[in-house]
CSV table of C-alpha atoms in Angstrom, one decimal:
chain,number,residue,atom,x,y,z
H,1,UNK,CA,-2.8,15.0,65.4
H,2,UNK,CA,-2.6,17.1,68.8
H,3,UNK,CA,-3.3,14.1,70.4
H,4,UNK,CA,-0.5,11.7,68.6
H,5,UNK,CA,2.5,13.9,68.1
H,6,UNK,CA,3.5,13.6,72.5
H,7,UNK,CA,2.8,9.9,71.7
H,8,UNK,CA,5.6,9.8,69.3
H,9,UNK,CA,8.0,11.2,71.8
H,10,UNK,CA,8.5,7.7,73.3
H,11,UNK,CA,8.4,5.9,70.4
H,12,UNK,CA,11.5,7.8,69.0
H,13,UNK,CA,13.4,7.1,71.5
H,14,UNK,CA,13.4,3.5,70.8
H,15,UNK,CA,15.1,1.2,68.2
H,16,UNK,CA,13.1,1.2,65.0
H,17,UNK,CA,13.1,5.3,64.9
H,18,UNK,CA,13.7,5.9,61.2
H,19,UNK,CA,9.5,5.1,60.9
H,20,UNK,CA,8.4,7.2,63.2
H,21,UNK,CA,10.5,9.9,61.9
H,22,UNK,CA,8.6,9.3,58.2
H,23,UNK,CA,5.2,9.9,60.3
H,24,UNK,CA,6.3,12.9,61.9
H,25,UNK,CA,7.8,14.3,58.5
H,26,UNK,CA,4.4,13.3,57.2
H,27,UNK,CA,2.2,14.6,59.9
H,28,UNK,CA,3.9,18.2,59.6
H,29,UNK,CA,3.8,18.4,56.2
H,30,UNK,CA,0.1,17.4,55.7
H,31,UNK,CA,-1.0,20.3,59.2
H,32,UNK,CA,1.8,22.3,59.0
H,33,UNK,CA,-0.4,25.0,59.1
H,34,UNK,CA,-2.8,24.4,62.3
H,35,UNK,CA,0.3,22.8,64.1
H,36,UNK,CA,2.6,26.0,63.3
H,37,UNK,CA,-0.5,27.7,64.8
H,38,UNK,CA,-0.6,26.6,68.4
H,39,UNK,CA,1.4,27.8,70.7
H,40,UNK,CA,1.0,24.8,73.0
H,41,UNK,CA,2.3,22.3,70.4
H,42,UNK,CA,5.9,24.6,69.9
H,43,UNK,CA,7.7,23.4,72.3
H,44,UNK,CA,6.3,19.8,71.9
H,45,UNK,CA,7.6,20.1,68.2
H,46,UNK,CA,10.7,21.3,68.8
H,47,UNK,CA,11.1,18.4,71.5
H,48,UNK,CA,10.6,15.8,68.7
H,49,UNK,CA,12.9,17.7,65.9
H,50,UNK,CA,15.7,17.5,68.7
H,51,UNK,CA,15.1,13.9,69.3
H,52,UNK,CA,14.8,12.8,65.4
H,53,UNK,CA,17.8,14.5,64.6
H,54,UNK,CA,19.7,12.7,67.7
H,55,UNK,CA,18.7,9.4,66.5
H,56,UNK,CA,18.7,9.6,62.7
H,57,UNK,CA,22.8,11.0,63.9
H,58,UNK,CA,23.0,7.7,65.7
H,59,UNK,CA,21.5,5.5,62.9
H,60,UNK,CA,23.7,7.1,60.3
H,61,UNK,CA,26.8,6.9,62.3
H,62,UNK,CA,25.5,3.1,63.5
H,63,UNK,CA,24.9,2.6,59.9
H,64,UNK,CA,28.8,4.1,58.7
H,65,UNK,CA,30.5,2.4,61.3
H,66,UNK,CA,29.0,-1.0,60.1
H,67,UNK,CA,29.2,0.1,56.1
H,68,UNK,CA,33.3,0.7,56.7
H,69,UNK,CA,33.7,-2.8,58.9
H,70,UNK,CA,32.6,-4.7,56.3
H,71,UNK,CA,34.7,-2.9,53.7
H,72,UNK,CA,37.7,-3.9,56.2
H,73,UNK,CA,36.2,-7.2,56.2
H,74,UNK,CA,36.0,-7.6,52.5
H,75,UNK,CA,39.7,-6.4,51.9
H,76,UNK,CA,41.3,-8.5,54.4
H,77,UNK,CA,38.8,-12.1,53.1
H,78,UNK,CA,40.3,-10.9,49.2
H,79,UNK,CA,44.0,-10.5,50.1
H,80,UNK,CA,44.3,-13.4,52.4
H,81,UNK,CA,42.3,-15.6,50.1
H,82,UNK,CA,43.2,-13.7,46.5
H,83,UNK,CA,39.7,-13.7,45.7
H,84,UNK,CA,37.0,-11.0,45.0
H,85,UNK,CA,34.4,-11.1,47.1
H,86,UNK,CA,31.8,-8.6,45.5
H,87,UNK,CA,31.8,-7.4,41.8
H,88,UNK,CA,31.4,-3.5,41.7
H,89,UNK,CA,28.2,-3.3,40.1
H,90,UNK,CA,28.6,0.3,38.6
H,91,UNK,CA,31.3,-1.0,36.4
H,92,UNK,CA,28.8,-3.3,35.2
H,93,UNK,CA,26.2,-1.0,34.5
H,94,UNK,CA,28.4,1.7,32.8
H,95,UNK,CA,29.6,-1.2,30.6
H,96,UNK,CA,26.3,-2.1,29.6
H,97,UNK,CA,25.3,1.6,29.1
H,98,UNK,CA,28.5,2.1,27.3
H,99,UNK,CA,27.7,-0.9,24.6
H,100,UNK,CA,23.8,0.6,24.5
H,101,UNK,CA,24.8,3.7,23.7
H,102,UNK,CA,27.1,2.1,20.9
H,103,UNK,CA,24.7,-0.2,19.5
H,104,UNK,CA,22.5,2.9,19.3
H,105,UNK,CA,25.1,5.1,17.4
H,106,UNK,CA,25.7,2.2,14.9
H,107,UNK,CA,21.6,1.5,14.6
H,108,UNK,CA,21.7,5.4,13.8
H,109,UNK,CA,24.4,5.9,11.4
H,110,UNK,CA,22.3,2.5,9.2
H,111,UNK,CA,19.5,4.3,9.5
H,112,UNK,CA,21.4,7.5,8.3
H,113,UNK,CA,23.3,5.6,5.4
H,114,UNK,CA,19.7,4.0,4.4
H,115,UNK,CA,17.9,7.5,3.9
H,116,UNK,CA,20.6,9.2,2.3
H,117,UNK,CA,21.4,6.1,-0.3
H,118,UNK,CA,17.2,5.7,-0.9
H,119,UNK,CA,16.9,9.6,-2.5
């Protein structure tokens, strides 16, 4: 592990960063102990929190900036052409747990009506 973690240094620093930052998360979890230990690998580990915090910032802000253009994009596609373009698929689902949960009730009150009619 000594010998990976300044490895990862450069590797962070590139594009695909968000699976790097899983192995270092992983790495310190699993020898947090013998890495918290060393006083040689402290400034090496505070080198690579620095840098996965600046990039996961720039993914997320990458990823927010692309999530919101394509919510501008969607608005202005369904008023010029009148048309949705997505369904909202947590209306769906609470309307399908919403008829569950009454299909339940009504199984529930039969099975209510059932016992108390049988004694």
């Amino acid at each position: 592990v000594c010998e990976l973690l300044p490895l990862l240094i450069p590797l962070l620093q590139q594009l695909h960063c968000d699976i790097i930052c899983r192995l270092v998360v992983f790495l310190l979890k699993a020898y947090h102990r013998p890495l918290s230990a060393s006083p040689q690998l402290q400034p090496l580990i505070a080198e690579l929190s620095r840098l996965a915090l600046a990039r996961t910032s720039e993914l997320r802000d990458l990823i927010g900036t692309n999530y919101h253009g394509m919510l501008f994009f969607q608005r202005e596609m369904e008023a010029r052409e009148g048309v949705h373009l997505f369904k909202d698929a947590t209306v769906e689902r609470k309307e399908r747990e919403r008829k569950k949960r009454r299909r339940e009730k009504i199984t529930q009150r039969a099975a209510t009506l059932a016992d108390s009619t049988s004694t």
